[in-house]
Structures are given as structure tokens and as C-alpha cells.
Coordinates of C-alpha atoms and ligand atoms in Angstrom, one line a residue:
X1 CA 147.3 13.9 59.3
X2 CA 143.9 12.4 59.6
X3 CA 142.0 12.1 56.3
X4 CA 139.3 14.8 56.3
X5 CA 135.8 13.8 55.8
X6 CA 134.6 14.3 52.3
X7 CA 133.2 17.7 51.7
X8 CA 132.5 18.0 48.1
X9 CA 129.1 18.8 46.7
X10 CA 127.6 22.1 47.4
X11 CA 124.1 21.0 47.2
X12 CA 122.0 23.5 45.4
X13 CA 118.7 21.9 46.3
X14 CA 116.5 24.5 48.0
X15 CA 118.9 27.2 46.9
X16 CA 119.4 28.7 50.3
X17 CA 123.0 29.4 50.9
X18 CA 124.8 26.9 48.7
X19 CA 128.3 27.0 50.0
X20 CA 130.6 25.3 47.6
X21 CA 134.2 24.5 48.5
X22 CA 135.2 27.9 47.0
X23 CA 132.8 29.9 49.0
X24 CA 134.0 29.2 52.5
X25 CA 133.9 32.1 54.8
X26 CA 137.2 33.3 56.1
X27 CA 136.0 34.6 59.3
X28 CA 136.1 31.3 61.0
X29 CA 135.7 31.3 64.7
X30 CA 137.6 29.1 67.0
X31 CA 135.5 26.3 68.3
X32 CA 133.8 27.5 71.4
X33 CA 132.5 25.3 74.3
X34 CA 129.1 25.7 72.6
X35 CA 130.6 24.3 69.4
X36 CA 132.1 21.4 71.3
X37 CA 128.6 20.3 72.2
X38 CA 127.5 20.3 68.6
X39 CA 128.3 16.7 67.6
X40 CA 125.4 15.6 69.8
X41 CA 123.0 18.0 68.1
X42 CA 124.4 17.0 64.8
X43 CA 123.7 13.4 65.5
X44 CA 120.1 14.3 65.8
X45 CA 120.3 16.1 62.5
X46 CA 121.9 13.1 61.0
X47 CA 118.9 11.1 62.1
X48 CA 116.6 13.7 60.5
X49 CA 118.7 13.3 57.3
X50 CA 118.0 9.6 57.5
X51 CA 114.3 10.1 57.8
X52 CA 114.2 12.6 55.0
X53 CA 116.1 10.1 52.8
X54 CA 113.7 7.3 53.7
X55 CA 110.7 9.5 52.7
X56 CA 112.4 10.1 49.4
X57 CA 112.9 6.3 48.8
X58 CA 109.3 5.6 49.5
X59 CA 107.7 8.5 47.7
X60 CA 109.8 8.3 44.6
X61 CA 108.9 4.6 44.4
X62 CA 105.3 5.4 45.0
X63 CA 105.3 8.0 42.2
X64 CA 107.1 5.9 39.6
X65 CA 105.1 2.9 40.9
X66 CA 101.9 4.4 39.5
X67 CA 103.1 3.0 36.2
X68 CA 103.8 -0.5 37.5
X69 CA 101.9 -3.2 39.3
X70 CA 100.2 -1.6 42.4
X71 CA 101.5 -4.3 44.7
X72 CA 105.1 -3.5 43.7
X73 CA 105.5 -0.4 45.9
X74 CA 108.0 -0.9 48.8
X75 CA 105.6 -0.5 51.7
X76 CA 103.0 -2.8 50.2
X77 CA 105.6 -5.4 49.2
X78 CA 107.4 -5.3 52.5
X79 CA 104.2 -5.4 54.4
X80 CA 102.9 -8.3 52.3
X81 CA 106.1 -10.2 52.8
X82 CA 105.9 -9.6 56.5
X83 CA 102.3 -10.9 56.5
X84 CA 103.4 -14.1 54.6
X85 CA 106.0 -14.7 57.3
X86 CA 103.7 -14.0 60.2
X87 CA 103.5 -17.0 62.5
X88 CA 99.9 -18.2 63.0
X89 CA 99.8 -17.2 66.7
X90 CA 100.7 -13.6 65.7
X91 CA 98.0 -13.5 63.0
X92 CA 95.6 -14.7 65.6
X93 CA 96.9 -12.2 68.1
X94 CA 96.6 -9.4 65.6
X95 CA 93.0 -10.3 64.7
X96 CA 92.1 -10.7 68.4
X97 CA 93.7 -7.4 69.3
X98 CA 93.0 -5.2 66.3
X99 CA 90.1 -7.1 64.6
X100 CA 89.7 -5.8 61.1
X101 CA 92.0 -3.0 61.9
X102 CA 94.9 -5.4 61.7
X103 CA 96.2 -3.9 58.5
X104 CA 96.2 -0.4 60.0
X105 CA 98.1 -1.8 63.0
X106 CA 100.6 -3.3 60.6
X107 CA 101.1 0.0 58.8
X108 CA 101.7 1.8 62.0
X109 CA 104.2 -0.9 63.1
X110 CA 106.0 -0.7 59.8
X111 CA 106.0 3.1 60.0
X112 CA 107.7 3.1 63.4
X113 CA 110.2 0.5 62.3
X114 CA 111.1 2.4 59.1
X115 CA 111.4 5.6 61.1
X116 CA 113.8 4.0 63.6
X117 CA 115.8 2.3 60.9
X118 CA 116.1 5.6 59.0
X119 CA 117.3 7.4 62.1
X120 CA 120.0 4.7 62.7
X121 CA 121.1 4.7 59.0
X122 CA 121.3 8.5 59.0
X123 CA 123.5 8.5 62.1
X124 CA 125.7 5.7 60.7
X125 CA 126.1 7.4 57.4
X126 CA 127.2 10.6 59.2
X127 CA 129.8 8.8 61.2
X128 CA 130.9 6.4 58.4
X129 CA 129.5 7.1 55.0
X130 CA 130.5 3.8 53.4
X131 CA 128.7 1.8 56.2
X132 CA 125.6 4.0 56.0
X133 CA 125.5 3.8 52.2
X134 CA 125.9 0.0 52.4
X135 CA 123.0 -0.1 54.9
X136 CA 120.8 1.9 52.5
X137 CA 121.7 -0.4 49.6
X138 CA 121.0 -3.4 51.8
X139 CA 117.6 -2.0 52.6
X140 CA 117.1 -1.4 48.9
X141 CA 118.0 -5.0 48.2
X142 CA 115.5 -6.2 50.8
X143 CA 112.8 -4.0 49.3
X144 CA 113.5 -5.2 45.7
X145 CA 113.6 -8.8 46.8
X146 CA 110.3 -8.5 48.6
X147 CA 108.8 -6.8 45.5
X148 CA 110.0 -9.3 42.9
X149 CA 109.0 -12.3 45.0
X150 CA 105.3 -11.2 45.2
X151 CA 102.8 -13.2 43.2
X152 CA 102.0 -11.9 39.7
X153 CA 104.8 -9.3 39.8
X154 CA 107.2 -9.0 37.0
X155 CA 111.0 -8.3 37.4
X156 CA 110.4 -4.9 35.7
X157 CA 108.2 -4.0 38.7
X158 CA 111.5 -3.6 40.7
X159 CA 112.2 -0.3 38.9
X160 CA 110.2 1.9 41.3
X161 CA 112.1 0.5 44.3
X162 CA 115.5 0.7 42.5
X163 CA 115.0 4.3 41.5
X164 CA 113.6 5.2 44.9
X165 CA 116.6 3.7 46.7
X166 CA 119.0 5.5 44.5
X167 CA 117.2 8.8 44.9
X168 CA 117.2 8.3 48.7
X169 CA 120.9 7.5 48.7
X170 CA 121.6 10.7 46.8
X171 CA 119.5 12.8 49.1
X172 CA 121.1 11.2 52.1
X173 CA 124.6 12.0 50.7
X174 CA 123.6 15.7 50.1
X175 CA 122.2 16.2 53.6
X176 CA 125.1 14.4 55.3
X177 CA 127.6 16.4 53.4
X178 CA 126.0 19.5 54.7
X179 CA 126.3 18.2 58.3
X180 CA 129.9 17.4 57.8
X181 CA 130.6 20.9 56.7
X182 CA 128.8 22.5 59.6
X183 CA 130.2 20.1 62.2
X184 CA 133.1 20.9 64.4
X185 CA 135.4 18.0 65.3
X186 CA 136.9 18.8 68.6
X187 CA 139.6 16.1 68.1
X188 CA 142.4 18.4 67.2
X189 CA 143.0 21.9 66.1
X190 CA 144.4 20.7 62.8
X191 CA 141.3 18.6 62.3
X192 CA 139.1 21.6 63.0
X193 CA 141.0 23.6 60.5
X194 CA 140.6 20.9 57.9
X195 CA 136.9 21.0 58.4
X196 CA 136.6 24.7 58.1
X197 CA 133.1 24.7 59.6
X198 CA 130.5 27.0 58.4
X199 CA 128.8 29.4 60.7
X200 CA 126.5 27.2 62.8
X201 CA 123.2 29.1 62.6
X202 CA 123.0 29.8 58.9
X203 CA 124.2 26.3 57.9
X204 CA 121.7 24.7 60.2
X205 CA 119.0 26.8 58.7
X206 CA 120.2 25.7 55.3
X207 CA 120.0 22.1 56.4
X208 CA 116.5 22.4 57.7
X209 CA 115.5 24.3 54.5
X210 CA 116.8 21.5 52.3
X211 CA 115.3 18.8 54.5
X212 CA 111.9 20.5 54.8
X213 CA 111.6 21.1 51.1
X214 CA 112.6 17.5 50.3
X215 CA 110.2 16.1 52.9
X216 CA 107.4 18.3 51.4
X217 CA 108.3 17.2 47.9
X218 CA 108.1 13.6 49.1
X219 CA 104.6 14.1 50.5
X220 CA 103.5 15.7 47.2
X221 CA 105.1 12.9 45.2
X222 CA 103.6 10.1 47.3
X223 CA 100.1 11.7 47.1
X224 CA 100.5 12.3 43.4
X225 CA 101.6 8.7 42.9
X226 CA 98.5 7.5 44.7
X227 CA 96.1 9.6 42.7
X228 CA 97.9 8.8 39.5
X229 CA 97.6 5.0 40.0
X230 CA 94.0 5.3 41.0
X231 CA 93.3 7.4 37.9
X232 CA 95.2 5.0 35.6
X233 CA 93.5 1.9 36.9
X234 CA 89.9 2.9 36.4
X235 CA 88.8 -0.3 38.0
X236 CA 86.5 1.4 40.4
X237 CA 84.6 3.2 37.6
X238 CA 84.4 0.0 35.6
X239 CA 82.9 -1.8 38.6
X240 CA 80.4 1.0 39.3
X241 CA 79.1 0.8 35.7
X242 CA 79.0 -3.0 35.4
X243 CA 75.5 -4.3 34.8
X244 CA 75.0 -7.7 36.4
X245 CA 73.0 -10.3 34.3
X246 CA 69.9 -11.8 35.9
X247 CA 70.4 -15.3 37.2
X248 CA 69.0 -18.4 35.4
X249 CA 68.0 -19.6 38.9
X250 CA 67.0 -17.0 41.4
X251 CA 67.6 -17.3 45.1
X252 CA 65.1 -19.3 47.1
X253 CA 62.6 -16.8 48.6
X254 CA 63.6 -15.7 52.1
X255 CA 60.7 -16.5 54.5
X256 CA 59.3 -13.8 56.7
X257 CA 60.6 -13.7 60.2
X258 CA 64.3 -14.6 59.6
X259 CA 65.2 -11.5 61.6
X260 CA 65.4 -11.9 65.4
X261 CA 62.8 -9.5 67.0
X262 CA 65.3 -8.5 69.6
X263 CA 66.4 -4.9 68.9
X264 CA 70.2 -4.6 68.3
X265 CA 70.7 -8.1 66.7
X266 CA 72.7 -7.9 63.5
X267 CA 70.6 -7.6 60.3
X268 CA 70.0 -11.0 58.7
X269 CA 71.5 -9.8 55.5
X270 CA 74.8 -8.1 56.1
X271 CA 75.1 -4.9 54.0
X272 CA 78.2 -5.0 51.8
X273 CA 79.8 -2.0 53.6
X274 CA 79.5 -3.8 57.0
X275 CA 80.6 -7.2 55.7
X276 CA 83.7 -8.3 57.6
X277 CA 86.9 -8.3 55.6
X278 CA 89.8 -10.7 56.2
X279 CA 92.6 -11.2 53.8
X280 CA 96.4 -10.9 53.3
X281 CA 96.1 -8.2 50.7
X282 CA 97.7 -4.9 51.9
X283 CA 96.6 -3.2 48.8
X284 CA 93.4 -4.4 47.3
X285 CA 94.1 -6.0 43.9
X286 CA 92.7 -4.0 41.0
X287 CA 91.8 -6.3 38.2
X288 CA 90.1 -5.2 35.0
X289 CA 87.2 -7.5 34.4
X290 CA 88.1 -7.5 30.7
X291 CA 91.6 -8.8 31.5
X292 CA 90.4 -11.4 34.0
X293 CA 90.8 -15.0 33.2
X294 CA 90.5 -18.2 35.2
X295 CA 92.6 -21.1 34.3
X296 CA 91.3 -24.6 35.3
X297 CA 94.1 -27.1 35.0
X298 CA 96.0 -29.9 36.8
X299 CA 94.4 -33.3 37.0
X300 CA 91.8 -32.6 34.3
X301 CA 91.0 -34.2 30.9
X302 CA 90.6 -30.8 29.3
X303 CA 92.3 -27.6 30.4
X304 CA 89.8 -24.7 30.4
X305 CA 90.2 -21.0 30.5
X306 CA 87.2 -18.8 31.1
X307 CA 86.8 -15.1 30.7
X308 CA 84.6 -12.6 32.5
X309 CA 82.3 -12.5 29.5
X310 CA 82.0 -16.3 29.7
X311 CA 80.7 -15.8 33.3
X312 CA 78.3 -13.1 32.2
X313 CA 77.0 -15.5 29.5
X314 CA 76.7 -18.6 31.8
X315 CA 73.7 -20.0 33.6
X316 CA 74.1 -18.1 36.8
X317 CA 72.6 -18.9 40.1
X318 CA 71.8 -16.8 43.1
X319 CA 72.0 -18.0 46.7
X320 CA 72.1 -16.7 50.2
X321 CA 75.3 -18.0 51.9
X322 CA 76.8 -17.1 55.3
X323 CA 80.6 -16.8 55.2
X324 CA 82.6 -17.4 58.3
X325 CA 86.3 -16.9 59.1
X326 CA 88.2 -19.6 60.9
X327 CA 89.8 -16.9 63.0
X328 CA 86.5 -15.9 64.5
X329 CA 86.7 -16.2 68.3
X330 CA 83.7 -17.6 70.2
X331 CA 81.1 -14.8 70.1
X332 CA 83.1 -12.9 67.5
X333 CA 81.7 -11.1 64.4
X334 CA 83.9 -12.4 61.6
X335 CA 80.8 -13.8 59.8
X336 CA 78.4 -12.3 57.3
X337 CA 75.4 -13.3 55.3
X338 CA 74.9 -12.1 51.7
X339 CA 73.0 -12.9 48.5
X340 CA 75.7 -14.1 46.0
X341 CA 75.4 -14.3 42.2
X342 CA 77.7 -16.5 40.3
X343 CA 78.4 -19.5 38.1
X344 CA 78.3 -22.9 39.8
X345 CA 81.8 -24.3 40.1
X346 CA 80.5 -27.7 39.3
X347 CA 79.6 -26.4 35.8
X348 CA 83.2 -25.2 35.3
X349 CA 84.5 -28.6 36.6
X350 CA 82.2 -30.4 34.2
X351 CA 84.0 -28.7 31.3
X352 CA 87.4 -29.6 32.6
X353 CA 86.5 -33.2 33.7
X354 CA 88.7 -34.0 36.7
X355 CA 90.7 -37.1 36.5
X356 CA 90.4 -40.2 38.7
X357 CA 92.3 -39.8 42.0
X358 CA 92.0 -36.0 42.3
X359 CA 90.4 -35.0 45.6
X360 CA 91.1 -31.2 45.9
X361 CA 90.9 -27.9 44.1
X362 CA 93.6 -25.4 44.9
X363 CA 92.3 -22.0 44.1
X364 CA 94.8 -19.1 43.9
X365 CA 94.2 -15.4 43.8
X366 CA 96.1 -12.9 41.8
X367 CA 98.1 -11.9 44.9
X368 CA 99.3 -15.4 45.8
X369 CA 96.8 -16.4 48.4
X370 CA 95.5 -20.0 48.0
X371 CA 92.8 -22.3 49.4
X372 CA 92.4 -26.1 49.3
X373 CA 88.8 -27.2 48.8
X374 CA 87.7 -30.8 48.7
X375 CA 86.8 -31.6 45.1
X376 CA 83.5 -33.3 46.0
X377 CA 82.3 -30.2 47.8
X378 CA 82.6 -28.2 44.6
X379 CA 80.8 -30.9 42.6
X380 CA 77.8 -31.5 44.9
X381 CA 74.6 -29.5 44.8
X382 CA 75.4 -27.0 47.6
X383 CA 75.8 -23.9 45.3
X384 CA 79.6 -23.5 45.5
X385 CA 80.1 -20.7 43.0
X386 CA 82.4 -18.3 41.2
X387 CA 80.7 -15.2 42.5
X388 CA 80.5 -11.9 40.6
X389 CA 77.6 -10.3 42.6
X390 CA 77.1 -9.6 46.2
X391 CA 73.7 -8.3 47.5
X392 CA 72.7 -7.2 44.0
X393 CA 75.9 -5.3 43.2
X394 CA 79.1 -6.3 41.5
X395 CA 81.6 -7.6 44.2
X396 CA 83.1 -4.7 46.1
X397 CA 86.9 -4.5 45.4
X398 CA 87.7 -5.6 48.9
X399 CA 85.5 -8.6 48.6
X400 CA 87.1 -10.0 45.5
X401 CA 86.1 -8.0 42.4
X402 CA 85.7 -9.2 39.7
X403 CA 85.4 -12.8 40.8
X404 CA 85.7 -14.8 44.0
X405 CA 84.7 -18.2 45.3
X406 CA 81.9 -18.8 47.7
X407 CA 81.5 -22.3 49.1
X408 CA 78.8 -23.0 51.7
X409 CA 79.9 -24.9 54.8
X410 CA 83.6 -24.2 54.7
X411 CA 85.6 -21.5 56.5
X412 CA 86.9 -18.8 54.1
X413 CA 90.5 -19.8 54.4
X414 CA 89.9 -23.1 52.6
X415 CA 87.2 -21.9 50.1
X416 CA 86.4 -18.3 49.6
X417 CA 89.3 -17.2 47.4
X418 CA 88.9 -13.5 46.4
X419 CA 90.4 -12.2 43.1
X420 CA 90.6 -15.8 42.1
X421 CA 92.6 -16.5 38.8
X422 CA 93.6 -20.1 39.0
X423 CA 91.9 -23.5 39.9
X424 CA 94.2 -26.4 40.0
X425 CA 92.6 -29.8 40.3
X426 CA 95.0 -31.8 42.5
X427 CA 95.3 -33.9 45.6
X428 CA 95.6 -33.0 49.3
X429 CA 98.6 -35.2 49.3
X430 CA 100.4 -33.2 46.6
X431 CA 99.6 -29.5 47.3
X432 CA 99.2 -27.3 50.4
X433 CA 97.3 -24.0 50.5
X434 CA 98.5 -20.7 51.9
X435 CA 97.4 -21.1 55.5
X436 CA 98.1 -24.9 55.6
X437 CA 101.7 -24.0 55.0
X438 CA 101.4 -21.8 58.1
X439 CA 100.3 -24.6 60.4
X440 CA 96.5 -24.2 59.9
X441 CA 94.4 -27.1 58.9
X442 CA 94.1 -28.3 55.3
X443 CA 90.3 -28.6 55.6
X444 CA 87.9 -26.4 57.4
X445 CA 84.3 -27.4 57.8
X446 CA 82.5 -24.7 59.8
X447 CA 81.8 -25.6 63.5
X448 CA 78.5 -25.0 65.1
X449 CA 78.4 -21.7 66.9
X450 CA 75.8 -19.6 68.8
X451 CA 76.5 -16.0 69.6
X452 CA 74.9 -13.5 72.0
X453 CA 74.6 -10.1 70.4
X454 CA 72.2 -8.4 72.9
X455 CA 73.0 -7.6 75.7
X456 CA 76.6 -6.8 75.1
X457 CA 79.3 -8.1 77.5
X458 CA 79.5 -6.1 80.7
X459 CA 76.3 -4.3 79.9
X460 CA 74.2 -2.9 82.7
X461 CA 70.5 -3.7 82.2
X462 CA 67.4 -2.9 84.2
X463 CA 65.7 -5.6 86.3
X464 CA 62.5 -7.1 84.8
X465 CA 62.1 -8.6 81.3
X466 CA 65.4 -8.4 79.4
X467 CA 65.5 -9.2 75.7
X468 CA 68.4 -11.5 74.8
X469 CA 69.1 -12.2 71.1
X470 CA 71.7 -13.3 68.7
X471 CA 72.7 -15.5 65.8
X472 CA 73.7 -19.1 65.4
X473 CA 75.2 -21.0 62.5
X474 CA 76.2 -24.5 61.3
X475 CA 76.3 -24.1 57.6
X476 CA 75.1 -27.2 55.6
X477 CA 73.7 -28.8 58.8
X478 CA 71.4 -26.0 59.9
X479 CA 70.4 -24.9 63.4
X480 CA 67.6 -26.9 65.1
X481 CA 67.8 -25.5 68.6
X482 CA 69.4 -22.6 70.6
X483 CA 69.4 -22.8 74.4
X484 CA 70.2 -20.2 77.0
X485 CA 71.5 -20.7 80.5
X486 CA 71.5 -18.0 83.2
X487 CA 74.2 -18.5 85.8
X488 CA 74.1 -22.2 86.6
X489 CA 70.4 -22.6 86.0
X490 CA 68.7 -25.0 83.6
X491 CA 69.2 -24.7 79.8
X492 CA 66.1 -23.2 78.3
X493 CA 65.2 -23.1 74.7
X494 CA 65.3 -19.8 72.9
X495 CA 62.8 -18.8 70.2
X496 CA 64.3 -19.5 66.8
X497 CA 63.7 -17.0 64.0
X498 CA 62.6 -18.5 60.7
X499 CA 65.1 -20.6 58.8
X500 CA 66.0 -19.6 55.2
X501 CA 68.3 -22.5 54.5
X502 CA 70.9 -24.7 56.1
X503 CA 73.7 -22.7 54.5
X504 CA 72.6 -19.4 56.2
X505 CA 72.8 -18.4 59.8
X506 CA 69.7 -18.5 62.0
X507 CA 68.7 -15.9 64.5
X508 CA 67.1 -16.4 67.9
X509 CA 65.6 -14.5 70.9
X510 CA 64.9 -15.1 74.5
X511 CA 63.1 -13.2 77.2
X512 CA 64.8 -13.3 80.5
X513 CA 63.2 -12.3 83.8
X514 CA 66.2 -10.6 85.3
X515 CA 66.8 -10.1 89.0
X516 CA 69.3 -7.5 90.3
X517 CA 72.9 -8.5 90.6
X518 CA 75.7 -9.8 88.5
X519 CA 74.8 -12.6 86.1
X520 CA 76.1 -14.8 83.3
X521 CA 74.3 -15.6 80.1
X522 CA 75.5 -18.7 78.3
X523 CA 74.3 -19.9 74.9
X524 CA 74.7 -23.1 72.9
X525 CA 73.2 -24.4 69.6
X526 CA 72.2 -27.8 68.4
X527 CA 72.7 -28.4 64.7
X528 CA 70.4 -30.1 62.2
X529 CA 71.9 -33.5 62.8
X530 CA 71.0 -33.2 66.5
X531 CA 74.5 -32.6 67.7
X532 CA 74.9 -30.1 70.5
X533 CA 77.6 -27.5 70.1
X534 CA 80.7 -28.6 72.1
X535 CA 81.6 -26.8 75.3
X536 CA 85.2 -27.8 74.7
X537 CA 87.2 -24.6 74.3
X538 CA 89.5 -24.5 71.3
X539 CA 91.5 -21.6 69.9
X540 CA 91.0 -20.6 66.2
X541 CA 94.3 -22.3 65.2
X542 CA 94.2 -24.8 63.5
X543 CA 90.6 -25.4 62.4
X544 CA 88.3 -22.9 64.2
X545 CA 87.3 -21.9 67.7
X546 CA 84.8 -23.8 69.8
X547 CA 83.2 -23.5 73.2
X548 CA 80.1 -21.8 74.6
X549 CA 80.0 -18.0 74.8
X550 CA 79.4 -16.6 78.2
X551 CA 78.4 -13.0 78.6
X552 CA 78.6 -11.2 82.0
X553 CA 76.0 -8.5 82.7
X554 CA 74.9 -6.5 85.7
X555 CA 71.2 -6.2 86.4
X556 CA 70.3 -3.0 88.4
Ligands
LIG1 N1 92.7 -13.6 47.8 C1 92.4 -13.8 49.1 N2 91.2 -14.4 49.3 C2 90.8 -14.7 50.5 C3 91.6 -14.4 51.6 C4 92.9 -13.8 51.4 O1 93.6 -13.6 52.3 N3 93.2 -13.5 50.1 N4 91.1 -14.7 52.9 C5 90.1 -15.7 53.0 C6 89.5 -15.7 54.3 S1 90.5 -16.3 55.6 C7 88.2 -15.4 54.6 S2 87.5 -15.6 56.1 C8 87.4 -14.8 53.5 C9 86.8 -13.5 53.9 O2 86.1 -12.9 52.9 P1 85.6 -11.4 53.0 O3 86.8 -10.6 53.3 O4 84.9 -11.1 51.8 O5 84.6 -11.4 54.2 O6 88.1 -14.6 52.3 C10 89.0 -15.6 52.0 N5 89.6 -15.3 50.7
LIG2 MO1 89.3 -16.4 57.4

């Protein structure tokens, strides 16, 4: 006789119709043709059981996770691990396709993957419990591994994922047991008898009741977990009430006329809320300024640790600096200009006294991102700083609160470390930064770039005088000329807006006498050294895009 499937456990969850082994109805019907079809339907229910169990895993971990490191919840840890293993072309594709919605896209992708996996595991568990359970435990092991291998995460932070996985396994078992009890196995009459199926309608109702209640409880637990961790951290409130000290050296006055007169060109100062955000952080690190410390070590005479109070007490400087992302495509908008307040990194390095032979500073964030910056760039007079203020406010959480690096002239991936906690003085020969390990360059001076912002690509404009305008940058070299070319006509100089400094972007405008028909607008800049922006097209990987932007418009 075949071994009957396990049918212990009357699950009292939900309370509706708990049928223990002793409560079986005696009025069992013979399996009808309708009943014979039920395994297919039950397979679908098994998938539902899998999804409910997955929601339990994630929500229980989220709820308990409120008492552990924020980055230790399964979704964040899995997503971050996925990001760390993302090949450069995929990162590029994601940014090109989704822009700064790349994280949302990742969450959607993960959601779909988890959903499918949960369905499969539910079905497998229904057919062969041991295999399904092994699958769940394997997923749990993967989650726990991805949690404990994150930066600044302690082994104890595995607890939310462990408890979540166990809770999910228990729920899966309860739901699958219900399915076993209501299923009819048409293999043999004896088998059917051994199963003693329940009446289909009521047992299916019970299954849905239990699933529904559990799923709802999951949503409540997950939301509660979110709110609890936000309330517990208090970082947002601390940031909002932080008073920034005034700088010892205020920013150089911005001359009148830095803004391009062309309507629609980006504001010269990028408001914090519109500042592009690029990072690998799925959940924004929440660091208490009081707990923040920066360790400066490695090839130094004197290891130094500075606190946030040390920064507040230091001789701060203020400077307008334009940040640019290496992933910015030609004509793209991954650049922003802000007034930063911070302590010069050269002052910090003076305390630590780098040793002979060091040529790089590896800066690391609390979440494990790192950047390699040439030592000399941090020691010269270009205002590289440990920034605590952005446009007169404490750094927004997404932009590195409480402290980030800002280094004029270098792409962010080799300089602009947010949530920075560690500076190691070392050599390019000895250490590689986060993106360098992923086949991006080890150095990243910003390439000269001119961008058309008005009119937009594929715009329709009226014939006559058309205002063209945009922004150009070549940080540390400055912009000396911007030229515009219509179709294959001559290159003509645009009118440059005032220049604030060589480390900020420079805007421009151009009046075009447009004739009806389709046209191309091309733009190129010349930097302060007299070098014309190259027309050679390059992808962002490995050290930044190049080429002239060309905008197609229709004149009517
Ligand atoms: N901790 C951390 N800092 C980081 C990154 C990151 O992924 N993690 N990305 C860098 C990159 S690639 C860029 S372009 C800038 C972007 O800074 P923003 O988001 O404030 O504009 O941050 C840099 N600092
Ligand atoms: Mo970047």
C-alpha cells in the first residue's frame, strides 16, 4: 500500500473549520469526474501557498528587522548583493533605460522573481514536501548569506532572516497540509480512501481564509516594521534640527549672469530635491551624526579618527562644485551643481601625514562602496572636502548624511563617497575601488561635455528665431567656448553665461534663425586649456562618455 501523504496538523489559524484528524466527515463522496480535475486546481492553490509563505518570510524579517541594522532585511540584502554582482554593461543598461528609477526597476524585477520562485516552491512542496522544504531552507541560506556578507553588518543581523524563513516554512507546511487533505488522488480507490478528502467547497474556503488572513497579517507586519525602524532611528529628525556652523572661508561670490537667459535651461544651482542620485544603496544608510566617525589610516605617520563634532569645530570652507556621474551619457542629466560646506580633506591628511610612496586614498562608505582618489588631488588647493552641508542645509540622507566627499574635477565613482566612514592612504598598485573591481577605470577625471537642454530632442518649433541653450562643463579646466552647428553648416560660437569658477558648470545660449524642415543641432565645447571636446564617441564604461550631442528638431 502506498504511503499516504502526511495529514497531521489541523491548523487552527484563522479558526474557520479546523478539521483535525478526528473530525473527518463520514459522508465522503466518491470522487466524481469534477473531483478528478481537482489536482490541477490544487496545483494553483499550492502556488498560492508558496506566495503566502514567501510574504511571511519577508514580512516577519521586516518586522523583527526593525531592531537590527536596516540593511539586513532580506529584500535589501538580496538586492544589494545583486547590485554588487551586476556586470558593468548591465549597470549601464539599467541607468540608460531607467535612469534614476533604476532602483525601482530592480525592486520590480526582484518582486517578479520572488513571486515566481514562491509559486514553484509551493508546487514542489505540495508534490514532495521534503524537496519543497529543502528549497525553502536553501532560499533562507541564500538570504542569510547575502545579509551577513554586507558591509557593516554583524552576524546577529541574520536573526530577522532566520526567524522569517522558519515562520515561512511553518506557514507553508500548514497551508500545504490543508491542500493534501482536500485533494483527491485519483490513482487508486485505496489511495482515495486513505486520503479521506474533505468536502471540496468548504475546505477550499478554509484554505483561502487562512491564506488571506496570513497575507493580510504579512502586509501589516511589513508596514509596521517599516514604521518601527523609521521611528527607532530618528536620523531624519536629527538631520532636520542640525544647525550648520558658518564657514571660516565663505564661497566665492557667484557673479551675476551665470544663468543662461534661454528659458527652460536647468537652474545654475541644482535644488537638493532635484539633484541626481546615483549609488548602490538600496536602503539609504541611516547614520547618527553622534555615532559617526571617520578613520584615516594606512600609509600614514599618525592614524587619526575624527568625529562629527570635530568637523563642526573645524575651519570649514564653502564652495560651489559641479558633480558629474561617469555613467552620464552624452547629453544626459547625471550632473548637478551645489554649494557645499565642509572640512578640506587636505587638513585631515595633514594631521595623518601620508607616508612616502602613497599615491591614493581609498574612501569607503558604511555600506561598502569605495572610491580611489589620487592623493595629490586631495592635497592640492582645489577644495576637496568632507562635506556636511549642501545648499545651506545638512546633507540630505540620500546625498550622504552626515558626511560625504566632494572632489572637484573627478567623476563621483572615484571621489564622491557618501556616508563615508573610512579613508585609507594607500597605492593604486595595492588597492582597487568598488567600480574598478567591476571593470571601470581606477581614475576618473571629468571629460569636457556640452549639453543642449532647449529645445528638447524631437521638439517641434516654430520657424523664425529659436532660442537654443544648455550647459557645458570641464571641471578644473573651465569652459572657454561653446559652439553650435546646424545641420552641416559652420560651427558658430554661442554666447557664454558668466563663469563662476573652473570647478562649476557654465551655461550658454544661442539664437538660431530657423527655417522650416527637419534639422540637427550639434554642440561642442572648448575647455580652458584650449582643447576642443572630442567628437569620438565613447560609452560611459570604463571612464566616461564622449562625443558631440546631436539634437533632431522639426521646424514648422
Ligand atoms: N556610498 C556611496 N557613495 C557614492 C556612490 C555609491 O554608490 N555609494 N556612488 C558615487 C557615484 S557613482 C556618484 S556619481 C555620486 C553621486 O552623488 P549624488 O547621488 O549625491 O548625486 O556619488 C558617489 N558616491
Ligand atoms: Mo557615478
